[in-house]
Coordinates of C-alpha atoms in Angstrom, one line a residue:
Chain R
M1 CA 78.2 109.4 -222.6
I2 CA 76.9 106.8 -220.6
R3 CA 77.4 107.7 -217.4
S4 CA 79.7 105.0 -216.6
Q5 CA 82.4 105.5 -219.4
R6 CA 82.7 109.1 -217.8
W7 CA 84.3 107.0 -214.9
K8 CA 86.4 105.1 -216.8
G9 CA 87.4 108.0 -218.9
A10 CA 88.5 110.0 -215.0
A11 CA 90.7 106.7 -214.2
F12 CA 92.4 106.7 -217.3
T13 CA 93.6 109.9 -215.7
V14 CA 94.4 109.2 -212.2
P15 CA 97.7 107.8 -211.6
F16 CA 98.3 111.5 -213.7
Q17 CA 96.7 113.0 -210.5
L18 CA 97.9 110.9 -207.9
G19 CA 101.4 111.8 -209.2
F20 CA 100.3 115.6 -209.3
V21 CA 99.7 115.1 -206.0
F22 CA 102.7 113.4 -204.8
L23 CA 105.3 115.8 -206.9
Y24 CA 103.0 118.9 -207.4
L25 CA 100.8 119.5 -204.7
L26 CA 102.4 118.0 -201.7
P27 CA 106.0 119.5 -201.8
I28 CA 104.6 123.3 -202.3
G29 CA 102.3 123.0 -199.7
Y30 CA 105.4 121.8 -197.6
A31 CA 107.1 124.6 -198.9
V32 CA 105.0 127.2 -198.0
Y33 CA 104.7 125.2 -194.6
Q34 CA 108.0 125.0 -193.8
S35 CA 108.4 128.8 -194.9
L36 CA 106.2 130.7 -191.8
Y37 CA 108.9 128.2 -189.2
K38 CA 112.3 129.5 -188.3
V39 CA 114.7 127.1 -186.6
Q40 CA 116.0 129.0 -183.3
Q41 CA 119.3 128.4 -181.1
S42 CA 118.9 127.6 -177.8
G43 CA 121.1 128.6 -174.9
L44 CA 124.9 129.2 -176.9
G45 CA 123.4 126.9 -180.1
L46 CA 125.0 124.1 -179.1
G47 CA 122.0 122.3 -178.2
G48 CA 120.5 122.3 -181.8
G49 CA 117.7 123.7 -182.7
T50 CA 113.6 124.0 -182.6
E51 CA 111.1 124.6 -184.6
E52 CA 108.8 128.1 -184.4
F53 CA 106.1 128.7 -185.7
T54 CA 107.1 132.6 -186.7
G55 CA 104.4 133.9 -189.6
L56 CA 105.8 135.8 -192.5
A57 CA 108.6 136.8 -190.7
N58 CA 110.8 134.4 -193.4
Y59 CA 108.7 136.5 -195.9
R60 CA 109.8 139.6 -194.4
Q61 CA 113.4 139.3 -194.2
G62 CA 113.3 137.9 -198.0
L63 CA 111.7 140.9 -199.4
T64 CA 114.6 143.3 -197.1
D65 CA 117.4 141.0 -198.1
S66 CA 119.4 142.8 -200.2
A67 CA 121.8 139.8 -201.7
F68 CA 118.3 138.0 -202.7
M69 CA 116.7 141.2 -204.7
G70 CA 119.6 142.2 -206.1
S71 CA 120.0 139.2 -208.0
V72 CA 116.6 139.6 -209.1
L73 CA 117.4 142.7 -210.4
R74 CA 119.7 141.2 -211.8
V75 CA 118.4 139.0 -213.8
V76 CA 116.0 141.3 -214.3
V77 CA 118.3 143.7 -215.6
F78 CA 119.6 141.6 -218.0
A79 CA 116.2 139.8 -219.4
C80 CA 115.3 143.2 -220.8
V81 CA 119.1 143.2 -222.7
Q82 CA 119.2 139.9 -223.8
I83 CA 115.7 138.4 -224.6
P84 CA 115.5 141.6 -226.6
V85 CA 118.2 140.7 -228.7
M86 CA 117.6 136.9 -228.9
L87 CA 114.4 137.2 -230.5
M88 CA 115.5 139.8 -232.7
V89 CA 117.8 137.4 -234.1
S90 CA 115.6 134.4 -234.1
L91 CA 112.5 136.4 -235.8
V92 CA 115.5 138.4 -238.4
L93 CA 116.8 133.9 -239.3
A94 CA 113.0 133.3 -239.3
L95 CA 112.3 136.3 -242.0
L96 CA 115.5 134.6 -244.3
L97 CA 114.0 131.7 -244.0
D98 CA 111.0 132.5 -245.3
A99 CA 112.3 133.7 -248.2
V100 CA 114.3 132.0 -249.2
T101 CA 113.4 128.7 -251.7
S102 CA 112.3 125.9 -249.6
R103 CA 115.2 123.9 -250.2
A104 CA 117.1 126.0 -248.3
A105 CA 114.9 126.5 -245.9
S106 CA 115.1 123.1 -244.5
R107 CA 119.2 122.9 -244.9
F108 CA 119.1 125.8 -243.1
R109 CA 116.6 124.9 -240.7
I110 CA 118.8 122.1 -239.6
L111 CA 121.5 123.7 -239.0
L112 CA 120.2 126.6 -236.6
L113 CA 119.1 124.0 -235.0
V114 CA 122.3 122.5 -233.6
P115 CA 123.5 124.8 -230.8
Y116 CA 119.6 123.6 -229.3
M117 CA 120.2 119.8 -229.2
I118 CA 123.4 120.1 -227.1
P119 CA 123.3 119.9 -223.2
G120 CA 122.5 123.1 -221.9
V121 CA 126.1 121.9 -219.5
V122 CA 127.7 120.9 -222.0
A123 CA 127.1 124.3 -224.2
A124 CA 127.9 126.5 -220.8
I125 CA 131.1 124.1 -220.5
V126 CA 131.9 125.1 -224.7
W127 CA 132.1 128.9 -224.6
I128 CA 133.5 128.7 -221.0
N129 CA 136.3 126.7 -223.0
L130 CA 136.2 129.2 -226.1
Y131 CA 136.5 131.9 -223.5
S132 CA 139.5 130.6 -221.7
P133 CA 142.6 133.2 -222.3
D134 CA 144.9 129.4 -222.1
V135 CA 142.7 126.7 -224.3
G136 CA 140.4 128.9 -226.1
P137 CA 140.2 130.6 -229.6
L138 CA 138.1 134.1 -229.1
T139 CA 141.0 135.8 -226.9
A140 CA 143.6 135.0 -230.0
I141 CA 141.1 136.6 -232.3
G142 CA 140.4 139.3 -230.1
D143 CA 144.0 140.3 -230.1
A144 CA 144.9 140.1 -233.6
F145 CA 141.9 142.3 -234.6
G146 CA 143.4 144.9 -231.5
F147 CA 140.5 143.7 -228.6
H148 CA 142.4 142.8 -225.3
W149 CA 139.4 141.2 -224.1
N150 CA 139.0 139.3 -220.8
F151 CA 135.6 137.5 -221.3
F152 CA 135.5 136.7 -217.4
V153 CA 136.2 140.0 -215.6
P154 CA 133.1 142.2 -213.6
S155 CA 132.0 144.2 -216.4
M156 CA 131.9 140.7 -219.4
V157 CA 130.9 138.2 -217.4
W158 CA 127.4 139.2 -218.7
P159 CA 127.5 139.7 -222.0
S160 CA 129.9 136.8 -222.1
I161 CA 126.5 134.8 -221.1
G162 CA 124.2 136.4 -223.1
N163 CA 126.3 135.5 -225.6
L164 CA 125.7 132.1 -224.6
L165 CA 122.2 131.5 -224.0
T166 CA 121.8 133.6 -227.0
W167 CA 123.9 131.1 -228.8
H168 CA 121.7 127.9 -227.1
G169 CA 118.3 129.8 -227.6
I170 CA 117.9 131.7 -231.3
G171 CA 117.5 128.2 -233.0
Y172 CA 113.9 127.2 -231.2
N173 CA 113.0 130.6 -230.9
M174 CA 113.5 130.9 -234.4
V175 CA 111.6 127.1 -235.1
I176 CA 108.9 128.8 -233.6
I177 CA 108.3 131.9 -234.9
Y178 CA 109.7 130.6 -238.3
S179 CA 106.1 128.0 -238.1
A180 CA 104.1 131.1 -237.4
L181 CA 105.1 132.9 -240.8
Q182 CA 104.5 129.5 -242.2
A183 CA 100.8 130.0 -241.6
V184 CA 100.3 133.8 -243.1
P185 CA 98.1 133.5 -245.9
R186 CA 100.2 133.5 -248.8
E187 CA 98.0 135.7 -251.0
L188 CA 98.4 138.0 -249.1
F189 CA 102.1 138.9 -250.5
E190 CA 100.8 138.3 -253.5
A191 CA 98.4 141.0 -253.1
A192 CA 100.9 143.5 -251.8
R193 CA 103.1 142.9 -254.4
L194 CA 100.9 143.5 -257.4
D195 CA 99.7 146.7 -254.5
G196 CA 104.1 147.3 -255.5
A197 CA 105.5 146.7 -252.0
S198 CA 108.5 145.9 -251.5
E199 CA 109.5 142.5 -249.7
I200 CA 111.3 144.5 -247.1
R201 CA 108.4 146.0 -246.8
I202 CA 106.6 142.5 -246.8
A203 CA 108.4 141.5 -244.2
R204 CA 107.5 144.8 -241.3
S205 CA 103.9 145.6 -241.9
I206 CA 102.5 141.7 -243.0
K207 CA 105.1 139.1 -241.3
V208 CA 106.1 140.5 -238.2
P209 CA 102.4 141.6 -237.7
Y210 CA 101.1 138.5 -238.1
V211 CA 104.0 136.3 -235.4
R212 CA 103.5 138.5 -233.1
G213 CA 101.6 135.7 -231.2
A214 CA 105.0 133.4 -231.4
L215 CA 106.6 136.5 -230.1
V216 CA 105.0 136.6 -227.2
L217 CA 104.9 133.5 -226.3
T218 CA 108.2 133.3 -226.9
G219 CA 109.4 135.9 -225.0
L220 CA 107.3 134.9 -222.1
L221 CA 109.0 131.3 -222.2
S222 CA 112.6 132.9 -222.1
I223 CA 111.6 135.4 -218.8
I224 CA 110.5 132.4 -217.0
Q225 CA 113.7 130.6 -217.7
M226 CA 115.2 133.5 -217.3
L227 CA 113.9 134.2 -213.5
Q228 CA 115.3 131.4 -212.8
L229 CA 119.2 131.4 -214.3
F230 CA 121.7 129.1 -212.5
N231 CA 123.2 126.1 -214.8
E232 CA 125.4 128.8 -216.9
P233 CA 126.1 130.6 -213.8
A234 CA 126.7 127.5 -211.8
L235 CA 129.4 126.2 -214.3
F236 CA 131.2 129.7 -214.9
R237 CA 131.5 130.0 -211.4
N238 CA 133.5 126.9 -211.5
V239 CA 136.5 129.3 -213.1
T240 CA 135.6 132.3 -211.7
P241 CA 134.2 132.5 -208.6
Q242 CA 135.3 136.2 -207.4
T243 CA 133.4 137.6 -210.4
V244 CA 130.3 134.8 -210.2
N245 CA 129.6 134.7 -206.6
D246 CA 127.3 132.2 -205.0
S247 CA 124.6 135.1 -204.7
F248 CA 124.5 135.6 -208.5
T249 CA 121.3 134.6 -209.1
P250 CA 117.7 133.6 -206.8
I251 CA 118.0 130.3 -207.2
M252 CA 121.7 130.3 -206.6
I253 CA 120.8 131.8 -203.5
I254 CA 118.1 129.6 -203.3
Y255 CA 120.0 126.2 -203.4
N256 CA 123.2 127.5 -201.2
Q257 CA 120.2 128.8 -198.2
A258 CA 119.3 125.8 -198.5
F259 CA 122.4 122.7 -198.8
N260 CA 125.6 125.5 -197.7
A261 CA 123.6 127.2 -194.8
G262 CA 121.1 125.0 -194.2
N263 CA 118.3 126.9 -193.2
Y264 CA 115.4 124.9 -195.1
H265 CA 113.4 127.2 -194.2
Y266 CA 114.8 130.3 -194.9
A267 CA 115.1 129.1 -198.6
A268 CA 111.6 127.2 -198.5
A269 CA 110.2 131.8 -198.3
L270 CA 112.5 132.5 -200.4
S271 CA 111.1 130.0 -203.2
V272 CA 108.1 131.1 -203.0
L273 CA 108.8 134.3 -203.5
L274 CA 110.3 134.0 -206.7
A275 CA 107.8 132.2 -207.8
L276 CA 105.0 135.0 -206.8
I277 CA 108.0 137.3 -209.0
L278 CA 107.6 135.2 -211.8
G279 CA 103.8 134.8 -212.0
L280 CA 103.9 138.7 -211.6
A281 CA 106.4 139.3 -214.6
S282 CA 104.6 136.8 -216.2
F283 CA 101.8 138.5 -215.8
V284 CA 102.8 142.2 -216.2
F285 CA 104.7 140.6 -219.6
Y286 CA 101.4 139.3 -220.8
R287 CA 99.7 143.1 -220.1
L288 CA 101.9 144.8 -222.2
T289 CA 102.1 142.7 -225.2
S290 CA 99.1 142.2 -225.9
R291 CA 97.2 145.6 -225.0
E292 CA 100.1 146.2 -227.7
A293 CA 98.2 144.6 -230.7
D294 CA 94.4 146.3 -230.2
Chain Y
M1 CA 96.3 111.6 -241.5
T2 CA 98.3 113.1 -238.7
L3 CA 99.3 115.9 -237.6
T4 CA 103.7 114.7 -238.1
Q5 CA 102.8 115.5 -241.6
D6 CA 105.0 117.8 -243.0
R7 CA 103.8 120.4 -244.5
A8 CA 106.5 120.8 -247.3
P9 CA 105.3 118.0 -249.5
K10 CA 101.8 120.5 -249.6
T11 CA 103.2 123.0 -250.8
S12 CA 105.8 121.7 -253.1
V13 CA 102.9 120.4 -255.1
R14 CA 101.7 124.0 -255.6
R15 CA 104.8 125.5 -256.6
L16 CA 105.5 123.1 -259.5
N17 CA 102.4 124.9 -261.4
R18 CA 103.5 127.9 -260.5
P19 CA 107.3 130.1 -260.6
D20 CA 107.7 130.7 -256.7
P21 CA 107.9 134.3 -256.2
R22 CA 111.2 134.3 -253.9
A23 CA 113.4 133.1 -257.0
R24 CA 112.8 136.1 -258.7
S25 CA 115.7 138.0 -258.0
R26 CA 119.1 136.1 -257.8
G27 CA 121.1 139.1 -256.5
G28 CA 118.6 139.1 -253.4
Q29 CA 118.7 134.9 -252.6
R30 CA 122.3 135.5 -252.9
F31 CA 122.5 138.7 -250.2
L32 CA 119.9 136.5 -248.2
L33 CA 121.6 133.5 -248.7
V34 CA 125.3 135.0 -246.8
G35 CA 123.3 135.9 -244.0
L36 CA 121.8 132.5 -243.0
V37 CA 125.2 130.9 -243.5
L38 CA 127.0 134.0 -241.1
A39 CA 124.3 132.7 -238.7
S40 CA 125.0 129.6 -239.6
V41 CA 128.5 129.7 -239.1
Y42 CA 128.1 131.1 -235.5
S43 CA 125.3 128.1 -234.5
L44 CA 128.3 125.7 -235.4
F45 CA 131.9 127.2 -234.8
P46 CA 131.6 126.3 -231.8
V47 CA 130.9 122.2 -231.7
W48 CA 133.5 122.7 -234.8
W49 CA 135.6 123.5 -232.2
L50 CA 134.8 120.7 -229.5
I51 CA 135.3 118.2 -231.9
V52 CA 139.0 119.3 -232.7
A53 CA 139.2 119.6 -229.4
A54 CA 138.9 115.8 -228.3
T55 CA 141.4 115.5 -231.5
K56 CA 144.0 117.3 -228.8
D57 CA 146.3 116.3 -226.1
R58 CA 147.0 118.1 -223.7
T59 CA 149.9 120.6 -225.0
G60 CA 147.2 120.3 -228.4
L61 CA 144.9 121.7 -227.1
Y62 CA 146.9 124.3 -224.8
Q63 CA 149.2 125.6 -227.7
S64 CA 147.3 125.0 -231.0
N65 CA 144.9 126.6 -233.3
G66 CA 141.7 125.9 -231.7
L67 CA 139.8 125.9 -235.1
W68 CA 142.2 123.0 -236.5
F69 CA 143.9 119.6 -235.9
S70 CA 146.6 119.0 -234.3
G71 CA 147.4 115.4 -233.7
W72 CA 145.8 112.6 -233.3
H73 CA 145.0 111.6 -230.0
L74 CA 140.8 110.8 -230.2
W75 CA 141.4 107.6 -229.1
D76 CA 144.0 108.0 -226.2
N77 CA 141.2 110.7 -225.0
L78 CA 138.5 108.3 -224.9
R79 CA 140.5 105.9 -223.2
Q80 CA 141.2 108.4 -220.6
V81 CA 137.7 109.6 -220.2
F82 CA 136.2 105.8 -219.7
T83 CA 139.3 104.6 -217.6
Y84 CA 139.3 108.0 -215.5
E85 CA 138.2 106.9 -211.2
D86 CA 137.8 103.0 -212.8
G87 CA 135.4 104.3 -215.5
I88 CA 133.1 106.0 -213.3
F89 CA 132.2 107.8 -216.5
L90 CA 130.7 104.8 -217.9
R91 CA 128.6 104.3 -214.6
W92 CA 127.3 107.8 -215.1
T93 CA 126.9 107.3 -219.2
A94 CA 124.4 104.4 -218.0
N95 CA 122.7 106.4 -215.3
S96 CA 121.6 109.3 -217.5
L97 CA 120.4 106.6 -219.9
L98 CA 118.5 105.0 -216.7
Y99 CA 117.0 107.7 -215.8
A100 CA 115.9 109.6 -219.4
G101 CA 115.3 106.1 -221.2
V102 CA 113.3 105.1 -218.4
G103 CA 111.9 107.7 -216.8
S104 CA 110.4 109.2 -220.1
L105 CA 109.0 105.6 -221.3
G106 CA 106.8 105.9 -218.2
G107 CA 106.2 109.4 -218.4
T108 CA 105.3 109.1 -221.5
L109 CA 102.6 106.2 -220.9
I110 CA 101.2 108.0 -218.1
A111 CA 101.2 111.2 -219.9
L112 CA 98.8 109.6 -223.0
A113 CA 96.5 108.0 -220.9
T114 CA 96.3 111.1 -219.1
G115 CA 96.2 113.3 -222.6
Y116 CA 93.8 110.6 -223.9
G117 CA 91.5 110.7 -221.0
L118 CA 91.1 114.5 -220.6
A119 CA 90.4 114.6 -224.4
R120 CA 88.0 112.3 -225.4
F121 CA 86.1 112.1 -221.5
D122 CA 84.0 114.6 -220.1
F123 CA 84.0 113.9 -215.8
P124 CA 83.8 116.3 -213.4
G125 CA 86.3 118.1 -212.6
R126 CA 88.6 117.8 -215.9
G127 CA 88.8 121.7 -216.9
F128 CA 90.5 121.3 -213.4
V129 CA 92.8 118.7 -213.7
F130 CA 93.7 120.8 -217.5
A131 CA 94.3 124.1 -215.8
S132 CA 96.5 122.3 -213.2
V133 CA 98.5 121.0 -216.1
V134 CA 98.7 124.3 -217.5
G135 CA 98.8 125.9 -214.1
S136 CA 101.7 124.2 -213.1
F137 CA 104.2 125.4 -215.9
M138 CA 105.0 128.0 -214.3
I139 CA 105.8 127.2 -211.0
P140 CA 109.5 127.3 -210.8
I141 CA 111.9 124.4 -209.9
A142 CA 113.2 125.9 -206.7
L143 CA 110.2 125.6 -205.3
L144 CA 109.7 121.7 -206.1
T145 CA 113.0 120.6 -206.3
L146 CA 113.7 121.8 -202.5
P147 CA 110.5 119.8 -200.7
L148 CA 111.3 117.2 -202.6
Y149 CA 114.5 116.6 -201.5
L150 CA 113.4 117.0 -198.1
L151 CA 110.6 114.8 -198.2
F152 CA 113.0 112.0 -200.3
S153 CA 115.1 111.9 -198.2
E154 CA 111.7 111.5 -195.1
I155 CA 111.3 108.7 -196.4
G156 CA 115.2 107.6 -197.7
M157 CA 115.0 107.7 -201.1
V158 CA 117.5 110.9 -201.6
D159 CA 120.4 109.4 -203.3
T160 CA 118.9 106.2 -205.2
P161 CA 118.0 106.5 -208.6
W162 CA 114.5 106.1 -207.4
A163 CA 114.6 110.1 -206.7
M164 CA 115.5 111.0 -210.3
L165 CA 113.2 108.5 -211.7
V166 CA 110.0 109.2 -210.2
P167 CA 109.9 113.2 -210.7
C168 CA 109.9 112.4 -214.0
L169 CA 107.0 110.3 -214.0
I170 CA 104.7 113.3 -213.9
N171 CA 105.2 115.6 -216.6
P172 CA 102.3 118.3 -217.4
F173 CA 104.0 119.3 -220.2
S174 CA 104.0 115.9 -221.9
V175 CA 100.4 115.4 -220.6
Y176 CA 99.4 119.0 -222.3
L177 CA 101.1 117.2 -225.4
A178 CA 98.8 113.6 -225.5
K179 CA 96.0 116.0 -225.0
V180 CA 96.9 118.6 -227.6
Y181 CA 97.4 114.9 -230.5
T182 CA 94.7 113.3 -229.0
E183 CA 92.2 115.3 -230.1
S184 CA 94.0 115.5 -233.3
T185 CA 94.0 112.0 -234.0
I186 CA 91.5 110.0 -232.1
P187 CA 87.9 111.1 -233.6
Y188 CA 84.9 110.6 -231.0
E189 CA 82.8 107.8 -234.3
L190 CA 86.0 105.5 -233.7
L191 CA 85.7 104.8 -229.9
E192 CA 81.7 104.5 -230.3
A193 CA 81.8 101.8 -233.1
A194 CA 84.6 100.3 -230.6
R195 CA 81.7 100.5 -228.5
L196 CA 79.4 98.9 -229.8
D197 CA 81.6 96.4 -231.1
G198 CA 81.7 95.6 -227.3
A199 CA 85.2 96.4 -226.9
G200 CA 85.8 97.5 -223.1
E201 CA 87.9 100.8 -222.3
L202 CA 91.1 99.2 -221.4
R203 CA 91.5 97.1 -224.3
I204 CA 89.9 99.9 -226.8
F205 CA 92.8 102.0 -224.8
F206 CA 95.9 99.4 -225.3
S207 CA 94.7 98.2 -228.7
I208 CA 93.1 100.9 -230.4
V209 CA 94.1 104.2 -228.7
L210 CA 98.3 103.6 -228.3
R211 CA 98.7 101.9 -231.4
M212 CA 97.1 105.1 -233.0
M213 CA 99.1 107.4 -230.9
T214 CA 102.4 106.3 -232.6
T215 CA 103.4 109.4 -233.6
G216 CA 102.3 111.4 -231.4
G217 CA 103.6 109.2 -228.8
A218 CA 106.9 108.5 -229.7
T219 CA 107.3 113.1 -229.8
V220 CA 106.4 113.2 -226.2
F221 CA 108.7 110.2 -225.6
L222 CA 111.3 112.4 -227.6
L223 CA 111.1 115.5 -225.8
A224 CA 110.7 114.1 -222.3
F225 CA 114.3 111.9 -222.9
V226 CA 115.9 114.9 -224.2
N227 CA 114.6 117.2 -221.2
T228 CA 115.6 114.3 -218.8
W229 CA 119.1 114.4 -220.2
N230 CA 120.1 118.0 -220.3
S231 CA 118.7 118.7 -216.4
F232 CA 120.4 119.6 -213.6
F233 CA 119.1 121.0 -211.0
L234 CA 116.7 118.0 -210.2
P235 CA 120.1 115.6 -209.8
L236 CA 122.3 117.8 -208.9
T237 CA 120.0 119.0 -205.7
V238 CA 118.7 114.7 -204.8
L239 CA 121.7 112.4 -206.2
R240 CA 124.6 112.8 -203.4
G241 CA 126.8 110.1 -203.8
E242 CA 128.6 110.5 -207.2
N243 CA 127.7 106.6 -208.5
N244 CA 124.2 108.2 -208.8
W245 CA 125.7 110.7 -210.9
T246 CA 124.2 111.5 -214.3
L247 CA 126.1 112.9 -217.3
N248 CA 125.8 116.7 -216.2
I249 CA 126.8 116.1 -212.9
G250 CA 129.7 113.8 -213.7
L251 CA 130.7 117.1 -215.8
Y252 CA 130.2 119.2 -213.6
N253 CA 132.0 118.3 -210.9
W254 CA 135.0 117.5 -213.1
S255 CA 135.0 121.0 -214.3
G256 CA 135.3 122.2 -210.7
K257 CA 138.3 120.1 -209.8
R258 CA 140.5 122.4 -211.3
L259 CA 139.8 125.4 -208.3
E260 CA 139.0 122.8 -206.2
S261 CA 141.9 120.8 -206.1
G262 CA 143.9 122.1 -208.6
V263 CA 143.6 119.2 -211.6
D264 CA 142.7 120.2 -214.9
L265 CA 140.6 118.1 -216.0
T266 CA 140.1 120.3 -218.6
G267 CA 140.9 117.4 -221.9
L268 CA 138.9 114.2 -220.1
V269 CA 135.9 117.2 -219.6
L270 CA 135.7 118.5 -223.7
T271 CA 135.9 115.2 -224.8
G272 CA 133.2 113.6 -222.6
A273 CA 131.4 116.7 -223.6
L274 CA 131.7 115.5 -226.6
L275 CA 130.7 111.5 -226.1
S276 CA 127.1 113.0 -223.9
I277 CA 125.7 115.1 -227.6
V278 CA 126.5 111.6 -228.9
P279 CA 123.2 110.2 -228.1
M280 CA 121.5 113.1 -228.5
A281 CA 122.4 113.7 -232.2
V282 CA 121.4 110.3 -232.8
M283 CA 118.1 110.3 -231.3
M284 CA 117.7 113.7 -233.3
V285 CA 118.7 112.3 -236.3
A286 CA 117.0 109.0 -235.9
M287 CA 113.6 110.9 -234.9
R288 CA 113.9 113.7 -237.0
R289 CA 110.7 113.4 -238.5
Y290 CA 108.8 113.6 -235.1
W291 CA 110.4 116.3 -233.3
K292 CA 110.1 119.2 -235.6
S293 CA 106.7 118.8 -235.7
G294 CA 106.5 118.0 -231.9
V295 CA 108.8 121.1 -231.5
T296 CA 106.2 123.3 -232.9
L297 CA 102.7 121.7 -232.2
G298 CA 104.2 121.9 -228.5
A299 CA 104.4 126.1 -228.5
L300 CA 101.7 126.6 -231.1
K301 CA 98.6 125.5 -229.8

C-alpha cells in the first residue's frame, strides 16, 4: 500500500478517535482524578468546602462501605440464579426451534422476539402493573389457585425482577444460540441418527457442545448487564420504596451519591471500583468457562 | 452477495430434494410445538394486557378482567395523554425521535467511515484503535456518564439536546459492526480498480463504499436507534428540565407521581407506554430483513 494511502485511511478514523478521546478517555481520566480528591468542610461546614487530595481514601471507604459491597453481593447472588435460568430457557427454546420445520421456526422466532423489541422502561412498567394487586391480573390468578402472593414484599422482589429480566432477555439470547445451532453441520445429525441416536441424545451430545461459545458469550453479556442493573429497580422503587431502597444496586448507590448526596468524588471512586469488579467478574467467568471446554 | 442474505433459501432448496428428517415423527413435532406455543404465550400476554389496558377507562382498569376488553376508551385515553400538561408527551416523543434519529444517523456515518478505515487500510496505530473499540464494551455506563455530566456542565451543555446528541455520535459497537460489514462487502480489488481510474479516497468512500454498505449501514443505524430510544441512565443524568426529556424519562416520572404527590397516572402511563412501543414496532417490521442478521452477526463474529 502506498504511504499516502495509509494516512488517508487513518484520516477516516479521525472523527471517531477525536470523539473517543472526548467522550471516553477524558471522562474516565476525569473520574479517576476526581476519585482521588475529597471535599473537606472547613469550620462548621458553612463556608463551603475545599478540595483536598486524599489519595486512595475514597477507594478504602468504598471497599469497606457495607451498603456498596452489599449491593454488589446482592446483584452477584441474583445473577448466579437468574442468568443460568434465563440461558437454560433460551437454550431449550433454541433447540425446540431447531427441531421443528423451518416454517414453524421462523414464525415462532418472531413471536418470541417481541419482548426484546420493548424498551426496558416500558417492560418494567408493564410487569409492575401486572404484579400490582390493583390493576394486574396476576394477583387474582394466584388467589384462584390458592397462592396468595404479593410481588412487592422483600422476599418476592427479586423473583419479580428476575422474571421481568428473563421475559425481556430470552428472545435475544435464543436468537444468538439458534444461529450458532444453524452453523452445526447437518451431516453430523444424519450420522448420529444412522447410529441409532435419539433426538434428545443428539441435542445433548452434539448440539449443546457446539453452541458452548454462544452460551459463554450470552453469559458474559448478561453478567455485564446485571452488574449495572438500574432501570428495573428504579421503576420498582416508584411502587415499593420500602423494599427497593436507594442502595439496592451498585449503580443506584453511585447515582445517589452523585446527585442526592452531592458527593461526586466518592461516586467517581465507586464507579471506578465497579469497573474493576466488572472486569474481574468477566475475567473469572471467561476463565472458568474456557477451562471447562478443554 | 451481501452478508444479510438469509440462510433460508439455501436450506429450503436442499430440503426440496430430500425429505426433512425432522418431519419424521408427527407426535414428536406436536410435542415440540406445544412447548413453543407456551413460550409464545408467556412472551406475548404482557403485551396483550398492555393493549387491552390502553382501551379502558379508570373503572375498567381497576375492576374488570385484565386480559379482556371492557368498554372502548382508547381515543379518550390518547386525548388525555396528548393534552396532559399542555401536551408535554408530544414534546417528549419529538425529543426521543430527534435524539434517536439524528444521533444515530450521525453516529452511523462516523462508524461507517471508521469501520472502513480500520478494515481496508493499514496504518500505524490501527491495532490500538480497534483494541480500544472492543475494550470500551466493558466500561460501565456510570463510569462514563457521571464525569460526562460534570464535563458537560462545565461547558454549559447539560440540559440541552446536545447532551444527548453528542454521546450518540461515538458508538464503539457501531464501529465494530461497520468493520465486520466492510470486511465482507468491500473487496480490495474494487478499491484498487477505482484508484487506477483516478478516483480520490473521499470520492471512493462516498460514491462506492457507502453505496455498497447500504444494508450494513441500515443495520448499524437500526441498532443505534433502538439503543438510544431505550436509553435511560444517560438522559436521566444529563437532562434535568422536563422540556428536554425523552419518553422513557417522562414515563418514569409519571409512574412515580403516585408516591410523590398521590396523583395516580396509571392510565396515562400505560397508554403512553403503548405509544412509545409504536415507533419501535414500525421500525422493526420495516427493517426486519436487516436487523435479523445484525443482531446475530454482531454477537457471533
